Amino acid sequence: MVFVSWPLMVLLAVALSGCSPRHLVINSLASELAGQSQGAENDPELARDAAPFYFKLSEAVLAQTPGHGALAEGLAARMTEYTYAFVALEADRLEAQDSAAAHRLRQRAAALYQRARNHAITALEQRHPGLVQALANPQAPLRLAPDDVGLAYWAAAAWGSWIAQSKDQPDVVADLPLVVRLAALADASAPGWGNGALTSLRATLEASRPGGDKAQAARWFDEALHLAQGRSVAAFVAKAEGLALPAGDRSAFEQLLQQALAVPDATGSPLTLQNQIMRRRATWLLEQSPDLF
């Protein structure tokens, strides 16, 4: 979820005017878009309304600069965050009142997650031709460079979320082992990336995959909480939904969500908007607790 800055608008105007070499301006525009971030924004609705323009502009620019990994990563990240916050969560809330509307939102969420995944995977494939095919072969030697990890994280996060929204499509669900391996490769290159975000993703994948090691998932969830240093609401919510809920442990589930709600926001924190959205999720889950157990 991002807001388009004045420098970016100036670059866009110059690009459209034809006053400078086009490829230089497009590359500068791509870099400026890649640098857009959620910052300390704490108004989810404002972020939601600003996002579509960013997505369309970024996709248009990325089409002209397909090798711009930073823009592909930023676009995949923002699109995945937007889909989770404003499409998938709304589907969950609507389910009890209007299952048809919830189904339509889940279909939209699946399409957006797929779109985000494709942006990140395309950029990774340009750096590592044949990557997706190699992920399907456990014997294929694969390594990611540290500067690939952001792309790999958002590719895996979007891909896993797409699978979660597509449980009635076996061909999509069948890709889960590829997502697990991609996340593992990223973690091998940059352990603890994203203040525990990557570790939390690995924990969620391990807890949800058929035959997953719940004890290992618990260790990764705890490691993610340690790496987040009490600053991430999402880390507590992920453990509550990924481990306590499937285990039928209502006490742990509610305790984790209460801890999530108690996370303070530091002034200027880049997690401000994410924490605001995840607090809404935690509050809703607590309200649903009697029906979930």
PDB file of C-alpha atoms in Angstrom:
ATOM      1  CA  MET A   1       0.000   0.000   0.000  1.00  0.00           C
ATOM      2  CA  VAL A   2       1.728   3.126  -1.207  1.00  0.00           C
ATOM      3  CA  PHE A   3       1.279   6.762  -2.019  1.00  0.00           C
ATOM      4  CA  VAL A   4       2.705   8.292  -5.199  1.00  0.00           C
ATOM      5  CA  SER A   5       5.246  10.995  -4.388  1.00  0.00           C
ATOM      6  CA  TRP A   6       5.808  14.318  -6.108  1.00  0.00           C
ATOM      7  CA  PRO A   7       9.208  13.242  -7.532  1.00  0.00           C
ATOM      8  CA  LEU A   8       7.492  10.276  -9.127  1.00  0.00           C
ATOM      9  CA  MET A   9       4.825  12.502 -10.660  1.00  0.00           C
ATOM     10  CA  VAL A  10       7.520  14.779 -12.091  1.00  0.00           C
ATOM     11  CA  LEU A  11       9.270  11.785 -13.645  1.00  0.00           C
ATOM     12  CA  LEU A  12       5.974  10.599 -15.097  1.00  0.00           C
ATOM     13  CA  ALA A  13       5.326  14.024 -16.624  1.00  0.00           C
ATOM     14  CA  VAL A  14       8.813  14.093 -18.153  1.00  0.00           C
ATOM     15  CA  ALA A  15       8.415  10.590 -19.532  1.00  0.00           C
ATOM     16  CA  LEU A  16       5.144  11.547 -21.185  1.00  0.00           C
ATOM     17  CA  SER A  17       6.509  14.827 -22.549  1.00  0.00           C
ATOM     18  CA  GLY A  18       9.340  13.236 -24.492  1.00  0.00           C
ATOM     19  CA  CYS A  19      11.847  15.856 -23.308  1.00  0.00           C
ATOM     20  CA  SER A  20      14.485  13.331 -22.184  1.00  0.00           C
ATOM     21  CA  PRO A  21      15.862  10.015 -23.450  1.00  0.00           C
ATOM     22  CA  ARG A  22      12.954   7.702 -22.837  1.00  0.00           C
ATOM     23  CA  HIS A  23      14.831   4.709 -21.446  1.00  0.00           C
ATOM     24  CA  LEU A  24      16.623   6.824 -18.843  1.00  0.00           C
ATOM     25  CA  VAL A  25      13.391   8.380 -17.650  1.00  0.00           C
ATOM     26  CA  ILE A  26      11.574   5.030 -17.556  1.00  0.00           C
ATOM     27  CA  ASN A  27      14.385   3.482 -15.517  1.00  0.00           C
ATOM     28  CA  SER A  28      14.316   6.430 -13.118  1.00  0.00           C
ATOM     29  CA  LEU A  29      10.551   6.112 -12.849  1.00  0.00           C
ATOM     30  CA  ALA A  30      10.898   2.383 -12.146  1.00  0.00           C
ATOM     31  CA  SER A  31      13.414   3.078  -9.386  1.00  0.00           C
ATOM     32  CA  GLU A  32      11.187   5.753  -7.851  1.00  0.00           C
ATOM     33  CA  LEU A  33       8.175   3.415  -7.899  1.00  0.00           C
ATOM     34  CA  ALA A  34      10.269   0.652  -6.363  1.00  0.00           C
ATOM     35  CA  GLY A  35      11.192   2.981  -3.529  1.00  0.00           C
ATOM     36  CA  GLN A  36       7.626   3.825  -2.645  1.00  0.00           C
ATOM     37  CA  SER A  37       6.697   2.327   0.733  1.00  0.00           C
ATOM     38  CA  GLN A  38       3.899   2.345   3.232  1.00  0.00           C
ATOM     39  CA  GLY A  39       5.995   4.364   5.675  1.00  0.00           C
ATOM     40  CA  ALA A  40       4.202   5.402   8.836  1.00  0.00           C
ATOM     41  CA  GLU A  41       0.759   5.639   7.246  1.00  0.00           C
ATOM     42  CA  ASN A  42      -1.926   4.620   9.714  1.00  0.00           C
ATOM     43  CA  ASP A  43      -5.080   5.073   7.632  1.00  0.00           C
ATOM     44  CA  PRO A  44      -5.881   1.738   5.965  1.00  0.00           C
ATOM     45  CA  GLU A  45      -8.730   3.145   3.882  1.00  0.00           C
ATOM     46  CA  LEU A  46      -6.500   5.881   2.425  1.00  0.00           C
ATOM     47  CA  ALA A  47      -3.874   3.256   1.603  1.00  0.00           C
ATOM     48  CA  ARG A  48      -6.541   1.049   0.001  1.00  0.00           C
ATOM     49  CA  ASP A  49      -7.799   3.845  -2.239  1.00  0.00           C
ATOM     50  CA  ALA A  50      -4.288   4.854  -3.332  1.00  0.00           C
ATOM     51  CA  ALA A  51      -3.117   1.351  -4.222  1.00  0.00           C
ATOM     52  CA  PRO A  52      -4.826   0.664  -7.602  1.00  0.00           C
ATOM     53  CA  PHE A  53      -3.170   3.630  -9.338  1.00  0.00           C
ATOM     54  CA  TYR A  54       0.217   2.456  -8.059  1.00  0.00           C
ATOM     55  CA  PHE A  55      -0.441  -1.084  -9.312  1.00  0.00           C
ATOM     56  CA  LYS A  56      -1.448  -0.042 -12.818  1.00  0.00           C
ATOM     57  CA  LEU A  57       1.356   2.479 -13.187  1.00  0.00           C
ATOM     58  CA  SER A  58       3.933   0.027 -11.852  1.00  0.00           C
ATOM     59  CA  GLU A  59       2.769  -2.736 -14.181  1.00  0.00           C
ATOM     60  CA  ALA A  60       2.983  -0.375 -17.158  1.00  0.00           C
ATOM     61  CA  VAL A  61       6.498   0.709 -16.214  1.00  0.00           C
ATOM     62  CA  LEU A  62       7.606  -2.850 -15.426  1.00  0.00           C
ATOM     63  CA  ALA A  63       6.487  -3.938 -18.879  1.00  0.00           C
ATOM     64  CA  GLN A  64       9.007  -1.420 -20.272  1.00  0.00           C
ATOM     65  CA  THR A  65      11.772  -2.417 -17.817  1.00  0.00           C
ATOM     66  CA  PRO A  66      11.323  -6.182 -17.335  1.00  0.00           C
ATOM     67  CA  GLY A  67      14.744  -6.546 -15.746  1.00  0.00           C
ATOM     68  CA  HIS A  68      14.017  -4.119 -12.916  1.00  0.00           C
ATOM     69  CA  GLY A  69      13.976  -6.534  -9.976  1.00  0.00           C
ATOM     70  CA  ALA A  70      13.404  -3.859  -7.351  1.00  0.00           C
ATOM     71  CA  LEU A  71      10.192  -2.701  -9.014  1.00  0.00           C
ATOM     72  CA  ALA A  72       8.998  -6.290  -9.473  1.00  0.00           C
ATOM     73  CA  GLU A  73       9.641  -6.924  -5.779  1.00  0.00           C
ATOM     74  CA  GLY A  74       7.903  -3.732  -4.654  1.00  0.00           C
ATOM     75  CA  LEU A  75       4.896  -4.377  -6.860  1.00  0.00           C
ATOM     76  CA  ALA A  76       4.565  -8.005  -5.733  1.00  0.00           C
ATOM     77  CA  ALA A  77       4.856  -6.913  -2.098  1.00  0.00           C
ATOM     78  CA  ARG A  78       2.283  -4.154  -2.258  1.00  0.00           C
ATOM     79  CA  MET A  79      -0.169  -6.236  -4.301  1.00  0.00           C
ATOM     80  CA  THR A  80       0.099  -9.167  -1.888  1.00  0.00           C
ATOM     81  CA  GLU A  81      -0.394  -6.896   1.133  1.00  0.00           C
ATOM     82  CA  TYR A  82      -3.364  -5.148  -0.497  1.00  0.00           C
ATOM     83  CA  THR A  83      -5.036  -8.434  -1.413  1.00  0.00           C
ATOM     84  CA  TYR A  84      -4.659  -9.830   2.079  1.00  0.00           C
ATOM     85  CA  ALA A  85      -5.808  -6.659   3.827  1.00  0.00           C
ATOM     86  CA  PHE A  86      -8.709  -5.563   1.624  1.00  0.00           C
ATOM     87  CA  VAL A  87      -9.928  -8.586  -0.310  1.00  0.00           C
ATOM     88  CA  ALA A  88      -9.165 -11.846   1.511  1.00  0.00           C
ATOM     89  CA  LEU A  89      -9.942 -10.556   5.003  1.00  0.00           C
ATOM     90  CA  GLU A  90     -13.183  -9.015   3.803  1.00  0.00           C
ATOM     91  CA  ALA A  91     -14.157 -12.392   2.334  1.00  0.00           C
ATOM     92  CA  ASP A  92     -13.623 -13.996   5.737  1.00  0.00           C
ATOM     93  CA  ARG A  93     -15.788 -11.384   7.439  1.00  0.00           C
ATOM     94  CA  LEU A  94     -18.570 -11.762   4.875  1.00  0.00           C
ATOM     95  CA  GLU A  95     -18.717 -15.549   4.944  1.00  0.00           C
ATOM     96  CA  ALA A  96     -21.369 -15.838   7.674  1.00  0.00           C
ATOM     97  CA  GLN A  97     -23.663 -13.187   6.152  1.00  0.00           C
ATOM     98  CA  ASP A  98     -23.218 -13.632   2.403  1.00  0.00           C
ATOM     99  CA  SER A  99     -21.353 -16.747   1.279  1.00  0.00           C
ATOM    100  CA  ALA A 100     -21.807 -15.916  -2.408  1.00  0.00           C
ATOM    101  CA  ALA A 101     -20.180 -12.503  -1.992  1.00  0.00           C
ATOM    102  CA  ALA A 102     -17.398 -14.086   0.052  1.00  0.00           C
ATOM    103  CA  HIS A 103     -16.803 -16.615  -2.719  1.00  0.00           C
ATOM    104  CA  ARG A 104     -16.518 -13.841  -5.317  1.00  0.00           C
ATOM    105  CA  LEU A 105     -13.993 -12.000  -3.154  1.00  0.00           C
ATOM    106  CA  ARG A 106     -11.946 -15.158  -2.702  1.00  0.00           C
ATOM    107  CA  GLN A 107     -11.866 -15.645  -6.456  1.00  0.00           C
ATOM    108  CA  ARG A 108     -10.632 -12.069  -6.838  1.00  0.00           C
ATOM    109  CA  ALA A 109      -8.065 -12.591  -4.092  1.00  0.00           C
ATOM    110  CA  ALA A 110      -6.766 -15.723  -5.829  1.00  0.00           C
ATOM    111  CA  ALA A 111      -6.379 -13.836  -9.114  1.00  0.00           C
ATOM    112  CA  LEU A 112      -4.544 -10.945  -7.446  1.00  0.00           C
ATOM    113  CA  TYR A 113      -2.231 -13.254  -5.514  1.00  0.00           C
ATOM    114  CA  GLN A 114      -1.453 -15.083  -8.746  1.00  0.00           C
ATOM    115  CA  ARG A 115      -0.704 -11.763 -10.424  1.00  0.00           C
ATOM    116  CA  ALA A 116       1.629 -10.703  -7.607  1.00  0.00           C
ATOM    117  CA  ARG A 117       3.355 -14.094  -7.657  1.00  0.00           C
ATOM    118  CA  ASN A 118       3.889 -13.841 -11.406  1.00  0.00           C
ATOM    119  CA  HIS A 119       5.609 -10.449 -11.138  1.00  0.00           C
ATOM    120  CA  ALA A 120       8.093 -11.783  -8.584  1.00  0.00           C
ATOM    121  CA  ILE A 121       8.623 -15.161 -10.270  1.00  0.00           C
ATOM    122  CA  THR A 122       9.203 -13.544 -13.674  1.00  0.00           C
ATOM    123  CA  ALA A 123      11.940 -11.371 -12.186  1.00  0.00           C
ATOM    124  CA  LEU A 124      13.509 -14.376 -10.434  1.00  0.00           C
ATOM    125  CA  GLU A 125      13.387 -16.418 -13.643  1.00  0.00           C
ATOM    126  CA  GLN A 126      15.270 -13.659 -15.449  1.00  0.00           C
ATOM    127  CA  ARG A 127      18.049 -13.965 -12.880  1.00  0.00           C
ATOM    128  CA  HIS A 128      17.843 -17.769 -12.650  1.00  0.00           C
ATOM    129  CA  PRO A 129      16.464 -19.236 -15.900  1.00  0.00           C
ATOM    130  CA  GLY A 130      14.546 -22.438 -15.292  1.00  0.00           C
ATOM    131  CA  LEU A 131      14.059 -21.728 -11.578  1.00  0.00           C
ATOM    132  CA  VAL A 132      10.443 -22.888 -11.319  1.00  0.00           C
ATOM    133  CA  GLN A 133      11.166 -26.102 -13.195  1.00  0.00           C
ATOM    134  CA  ALA A 134      14.154 -26.727 -10.911  1.00  0.00           C
ATOM    135  CA  LEU A 135      12.031 -26.148  -7.798  1.00  0.00           C
ATOM    136  CA  ALA A 136       9.962 -29.154  -8.832  1.00  0.00           C
ATOM    137  CA  ASN A 137      13.073 -31.371  -8.753  1.00  0.00           C
ATOM    138  CA  PRO A 138      14.323 -31.873  -5.177  1.00  0.00           C
ATOM    139  CA  GLN A 139      17.662 -33.095  -6.579  1.00  0.00           C
ATOM    140  CA  ALA A 140      18.313 -29.947  -8.614  1.00  0.00           C
ATOM    141  CA  PRO A 141      21.048 -27.780  -7.043  1.00  0.00           C
ATOM    142  CA  LEU A 142      19.703 -24.306  -6.372  1.00  0.00           C
ATOM    143  CA  ARG A 143      21.064 -21.232  -4.613  1.00  0.00           C
ATOM    144  CA  LEU A 144      19.734 -17.722  -4.286  1.00  0.00           C
ATOM    145  CA  ALA A 145      21.879 -14.637  -3.853  1.00  0.00           C
ATOM    146  CA  PRO A 146      21.113 -12.343  -0.902  1.00  0.00           C
ATOM    147  CA  ASP A 147      19.628  -9.729  -3.246  1.00  0.00           C
ATOM    148  CA  ASP A 148      17.181 -12.364  -4.566  1.00  0.00           C
ATOM    149  CA  VAL A 149      15.635 -12.954  -1.152  1.00  0.00           C
ATOM    150  CA  GLY A 150      13.072 -10.136  -1.187  1.00  0.00           C
ATOM    151  CA  LEU A 151      11.752 -11.322  -4.538  1.00  0.00           C
ATOM    152  CA  ALA A 152      11.728 -14.915  -3.336  1.00  0.00           C
ATOM    153  CA  TYR A 153       9.886 -14.027  -0.126  1.00  0.00           C
ATOM    154  CA  TRP A 154       7.116 -12.150  -1.908  1.00  0.00           C
ATOM    155  CA  ALA A 155       6.875 -14.796  -4.629  1.00  0.00           C
ATOM    156  CA  ALA A 156       6.445 -17.476  -1.947  1.00  0.00           C
ATOM    157  CA  ALA A 157       4.045 -15.379   0.143  1.00  0.00           C
ATOM    158  CA  ALA A 158       1.828 -14.574  -2.852  1.00  0.00           C
ATOM    159  CA  TRP A 159       2.062 -18.129  -4.206  1.00  0.00           C
ATOM    160  CA  GLY A 160       1.161 -19.702  -0.873  1.00  0.00           C
ATOM    161  CA  SER A 161      -1.742 -17.280  -0.454  1.00  0.00           C
ATOM    162  CA  TRP A 162      -2.965 -18.088  -3.974  1.00  0.00           C
ATOM    163  CA  ILE A 163      -2.938 -21.781  -3.066  1.00  0.00           C
ATOM    164  CA  ALA A 164      -4.845 -21.087   0.157  1.00  0.00           C
ATOM    165  CA  GLN A 165      -7.585 -19.371  -1.860  1.00  0.00           C
ATOM    166  CA  SER A 166      -7.692 -22.170  -4.477  1.00  0.00           C
ATOM    167  CA  LYS A 167      -8.274 -25.346  -2.487  1.00  0.00           C
ATOM    168  CA  ASP A 168     -10.784 -26.538  -5.091  1.00  0.00           C
ATOM    169  CA  GLN A 169      -8.105 -26.440  -7.823  1.00  0.00           C
ATOM    170  CA  PRO A 170      -5.768 -29.439  -7.442  1.00  0.00           C
ATOM    171  CA  ASP A 171      -3.337 -28.172 -10.084  1.00  0.00           C
ATOM    172  CA  VAL A 172      -2.743 -25.006  -8.049  1.00  0.00           C
ATOM    173  CA  VAL A 173      -2.556 -26.810  -4.699  1.00  0.00           C
ATOM    174  CA  ALA A 174      -0.027 -29.236  -6.167  1.00  0.00           C
ATOM    175  CA  ASP A 175       2.529 -26.423  -6.290  1.00  0.00           C
ATOM    176  CA  LEU A 176       2.760 -26.160  -2.489  1.00  0.00           C
ATOM    177  CA  PRO A 177       6.046 -28.141  -2.302  1.00  0.00           C
ATOM    178  CA  LEU A 178       7.588 -25.629  -4.726  1.00  0.00           C
ATOM    179  CA  VAL A 179       6.579 -22.764  -2.447  1.00  0.00           C
ATOM    180  CA  VAL A 180       8.052 -24.559   0.567  1.00  0.00           C
ATOM    181  CA  ARG A 181      11.338 -25.097  -1.251  1.00  0.00           C
ATOM    182  CA  LEU A 182      11.502 -21.494  -2.486  1.00  0.00           C
ATOM    183  CA  ALA A 183      11.029 -20.187   1.053  1.00  0.00           C
ATOM    184  CA  ALA A 184      13.708 -22.578   2.311  1.00  0.00           C
ATOM    185  CA  LEU A 185      16.153 -21.382  -0.359  1.00  0.00           C
ATOM    186  CA  ALA A 186      15.504 -17.777   0.625  1.00  0.00           C
ATOM    187  CA  ASP A 187      16.050 -18.582   4.289  1.00  0.00           C
ATOM    188  CA  ALA A 188      19.315 -20.371   3.506  1.00  0.00           C
ATOM    189  CA  SER A 189      20.574 -17.238   1.771  1.00  0.00           C
ATOM    190  CA  ALA A 190      19.381 -14.696   4.350  1.00  0.00           C
ATOM    191  CA  PRO A 191      18.269 -16.314   7.639  1.00  0.00           C
ATOM    192  CA  GLY A 192      15.811 -14.207   9.589  1.00  0.00           C
ATOM    193  CA  TRP A 193      15.132 -11.888   6.648  1.00  0.00           C
ATOM    194  CA  GLY A 194      12.516  -9.201   7.248  1.00  0.00           C
ATOM    195  CA  ASN A 195      12.782  -9.237  11.056  1.00  0.00           C
ATOM    196  CA  GLY A 196      11.266 -12.697  11.149  1.00  0.00           C
ATOM    197  CA  ALA A 197       8.785 -12.346   8.273  1.00  0.00           C
ATOM    198  CA  LEU A 198      10.483 -15.090   6.256  1.00  0.00           C
ATOM    199  CA  THR A 199      10.745 -17.360   9.298  1.00  0.00           C
ATOM    200  CA  SER A 200       7.049 -16.822  10.037  1.00  0.00           C
ATOM    201  CA  LEU A 201       6.195 -17.684   6.433  1.00  0.00           C
ATOM    202  CA  ARG A 202       8.174 -20.924   6.692  1.00  0.00           C
ATOM    203  CA  ALA A 203       6.342 -21.748   9.925  1.00  0.00           C
ATOM    204  CA  THR A 204       2.947 -21.131   8.319  1.00  0.00           C
ATOM    205  CA  LEU A 205       3.834 -23.282   5.305  1.00  0.00           C
ATOM    206  CA  GLU A 206       5.140 -26.095   7.512  1.00  0.00           C
ATOM    207  CA  ALA A 207       2.049 -26.039   9.713  1.00  0.00           C
ATOM    208  CA  SER A 208      -0.321 -26.106   6.735  1.00  0.00           C
ATOM    209  CA  ARG A 209       1.321 -28.590   4.387  1.00  0.00           C
ATOM    210  CA  PRO A 210       0.126 -32.219   4.440  1.00  0.00           C
ATOM    211  CA  GLY A 211       2.392 -34.170   6.781  1.00  0.00           C
ATOM    212  CA  GLY A 212       3.982 -30.985   8.078  1.00  0.00           C
ATOM    213  CA  ASP A 213       6.122 -31.065  11.221  1.00  0.00           C
ATOM    214  CA  LYS A 214       4.083 -29.161  13.804  1.00  0.00           C
ATOM    215  CA  ALA A 215       6.979 -29.126  16.284  1.00  0.00           C
ATOM    216  CA  GLN A 216       9.246 -27.538  13.674  1.00  0.00           C
ATOM    217  CA  ALA A 217       6.521 -25.038  12.806  1.00  0.00           C
ATOM    218  CA  ALA A 218       6.260 -24.113  16.494  1.00  0.00           C
ATOM    219  CA  ARG A 219      10.015 -23.535  16.687  1.00  0.00           C
ATOM    220  CA  TRP A 220       9.914 -21.304  13.635  1.00  0.00           C
ATOM    221  CA  PHE A 221       6.940 -19.339  14.960  1.00  0.00           C
ATOM    222  CA  ASP A 222       8.818 -18.749  18.215  1.00  0.00           C
ATOM    223  CA  GLU A 223      11.948 -17.725  16.306  1.00  0.00           C
ATOM    224  CA  ALA A 224       9.893 -15.290  14.223  1.00  0.00           C
ATOM    225  CA  LEU A 225       8.453 -13.732  17.371  1.00  0.00           C
ATOM    226  CA  HIS A 226      11.977 -13.349  18.758  1.00  0.00           C
ATOM    227  CA  LEU A 227      13.263 -11.759  15.559  1.00  0.00           C
ATOM    228  CA  ALA A 228      10.320  -9.339  15.457  1.00  0.00           C
ATOM    229  CA  GLN A 229      11.247  -8.150  18.977  1.00  0.00           C
ATOM    230  CA  GLY A 230       7.652  -7.486  19.930  1.00  0.00           C
ATOM    231  CA  ARG A 231       7.082  -4.985  17.113  1.00  0.00           C
ATOM    232  CA  SER A 232       4.997  -7.096  14.721  1.00  0.00           C
ATOM    233  CA  VAL A 233       1.305  -7.799  15.262  1.00  0.00           C
ATOM    234  CA  ALA A 234       1.413 -10.203  12.323  1.00  0.00           C
ATOM    235  CA  ALA A 235       3.876 -12.530  14.072  1.00  0.00           C
ATOM    236  CA  PHE A 236       1.420 -13.215  16.910  1.00  0.00           C
ATOM    237  CA  VAL A 237      -1.584 -13.561  14.592  1.00  0.00           C
ATOM    238  CA  ALA A 238       0.306 -15.981  12.334  1.00  0.00           C
ATOM    239  CA  LYS A 239       1.093 -18.276  15.248  1.00  0.00           C
ATOM    240  CA  ALA A 240      -2.476 -18.064  16.560  1.00  0.00           C
ATOM    241  CA  GLU A 241      -3.977 -19.038  13.194  1.00  0.00           C
ATOM    242  CA  GLY A 242      -1.219 -21.361  12.059  1.00  0.00           C
ATOM    243  CA  LEU A 243      -0.704 -23.386  15.199  1.00  0.00           C
ATOM    244  CA  ALA A 244      -3.158 -22.748  18.041  1.00  0.00           C
ATOM    245  CA  LEU A 245      -6.329 -22.769  15.925  1.00  0.00           C
ATOM    246  CA  PRO A 246      -5.665 -26.069  14.089  1.00  0.00           C
ATOM    247  CA  ALA A 247      -4.614 -27.628  17.408  1.00  0.00           C
ATOM    248  CA  GLY A 248      -7.926 -26.624  18.992  1.00  0.00           C
ATOM    249  CA  ASP A 249      -6.086 -24.717  21.728  1.00  0.00           C
ATOM    250  CA  ARG A 250      -8.472 -21.868  22.479  1.00  0.00           C
ATOM    251  CA  SER A 251      -6.488 -20.597  25.448  1.00  0.00           C
ATOM    252  CA  ALA A 252      -3.272 -20.235  23.427  1.00  0.00           C
ATOM    253  CA  PHE A 253      -5.212 -18.803  20.477  1.00  0.00           C
ATOM    254  CA  GLU A 254      -6.787 -16.036  22.540  1.00  0.00           C
ATOM    255  CA  GLN A 255      -3.600 -15.345  24.484  1.00  0.00           C
ATOM    256  CA  LEU A 256      -1.624 -14.857  21.265  1.00  0.00           C
ATOM    257  CA  LEU A 257      -4.283 -12.526  19.863  1.00  0.00           C
ATOM    258  CA  GLN A 258      -4.290 -10.495  23.077  1.00  0.00           C
ATOM    259  CA  GLN A 259      -0.521 -10.201  22.778  1.00  0.00           C
ATOM    260  CA  ALA A 260      -0.992  -9.060  19.192  1.00  0.00           C
ATOM    261  CA  LEU A 261      -3.365  -6.309  20.286  1.00  0.00           C
ATOM    262  CA  ALA A 262      -0.863  -5.155  22.905  1.00  0.00           C
ATOM    263  CA  VAL A 263       1.940  -4.522  20.390  1.00  0.00           C
ATOM    264  CA  PRO A 264       2.813  -0.797  20.475  1.00  0.00           C
ATOM    265  CA  ASP A 265       3.692   1.198  17.371  1.00  0.00           C
ATOM    266  CA  ALA A 266       6.956   3.105  17.295  1.00  0.00           C
ATOM    267  CA  THR A 267       6.832   6.560  15.729  1.00  0.00           C
ATOM    268  CA  GLY A 268       7.684   6.334  12.038  1.00  0.00           C
ATOM    269  CA  SER A 269       7.749   2.539  12.028  1.00  0.00           C
ATOM    270  CA  PRO A 270       7.377   0.928   8.570  1.00  0.00           C
ATOM    271  CA  LEU A 271       5.123  -1.627  10.279  1.00  0.00           C
ATOM    272  CA  THR A 272       2.520   0.959  11.300  1.00  0.00           C
ATOM    273  CA  LEU A 273       0.020   0.211   8.537  1.00  0.00           C
ATOM    274  CA  GLN A 274       0.570  -3.540   8.644  1.00  0.00           C
ATOM    275  CA  ASN A 275       0.090  -3.537  12.410  1.00  0.00           C
ATOM    276  CA  GLN A 276      -3.103  -1.504  12.096  1.00  0.00           C
ATOM    277  CA  ILE A 277      -4.548  -4.004   9.631  1.00  0.00           C
ATOM    278  CA  MET A 278      -3.457  -7.024  11.638  1.00  0.00           C
ATOM    279  CA  ARG A 279      -4.998  -5.578  14.800  1.00  0.00           C
ATOM    280  CA  ARG A 280      -8.309  -5.542  12.953  1.00  0.00           C
ATOM    281  CA  ARG A 281      -7.745  -9.190  12.074  1.00  0.00           C
ATOM    282  CA  ALA A 282      -6.856 -10.063  15.678  1.00  0.00           C
ATOM    283  CA  THR A 283      -9.929  -8.267  17.012  1.00  0.00           C
ATOM    284  CA  TRP A 284     -12.199 -10.055  14.556  1.00  0.00           C
ATOM    285  CA  LEU A 285     -10.668 -13.435  15.351  1.00  0.00           C
ATOM    286  CA  LEU A 286     -11.224 -12.881  19.064  1.00  0.00           C
ATOM    287  CA  GLU A 287     -14.875 -12.085  18.349  1.00  0.00           C
ATOM    288  CA  GLN A 288     -15.145 -15.322  16.333  1.00  0.00           C
ATOM    289  CA  SER A 289     -13.388 -17.434  18.952  1.00  0.00           C
ATOM    290  CA  PRO A 290     -16.569 -18.999  20.452  1.00  0.00           C
ATOM    291  CA  ASP A 291     -17.550 -20.252  16.978  1.00  0.00           C
ATOM    292  CA  LEU A 292     -14.055 -21.421  16.048  1.00  0.00           C
ATOM    293  CA  PHE A 293     -13.686 -23.803  18.988  1.00  0.00           C
TER     294      PHE A 293
END
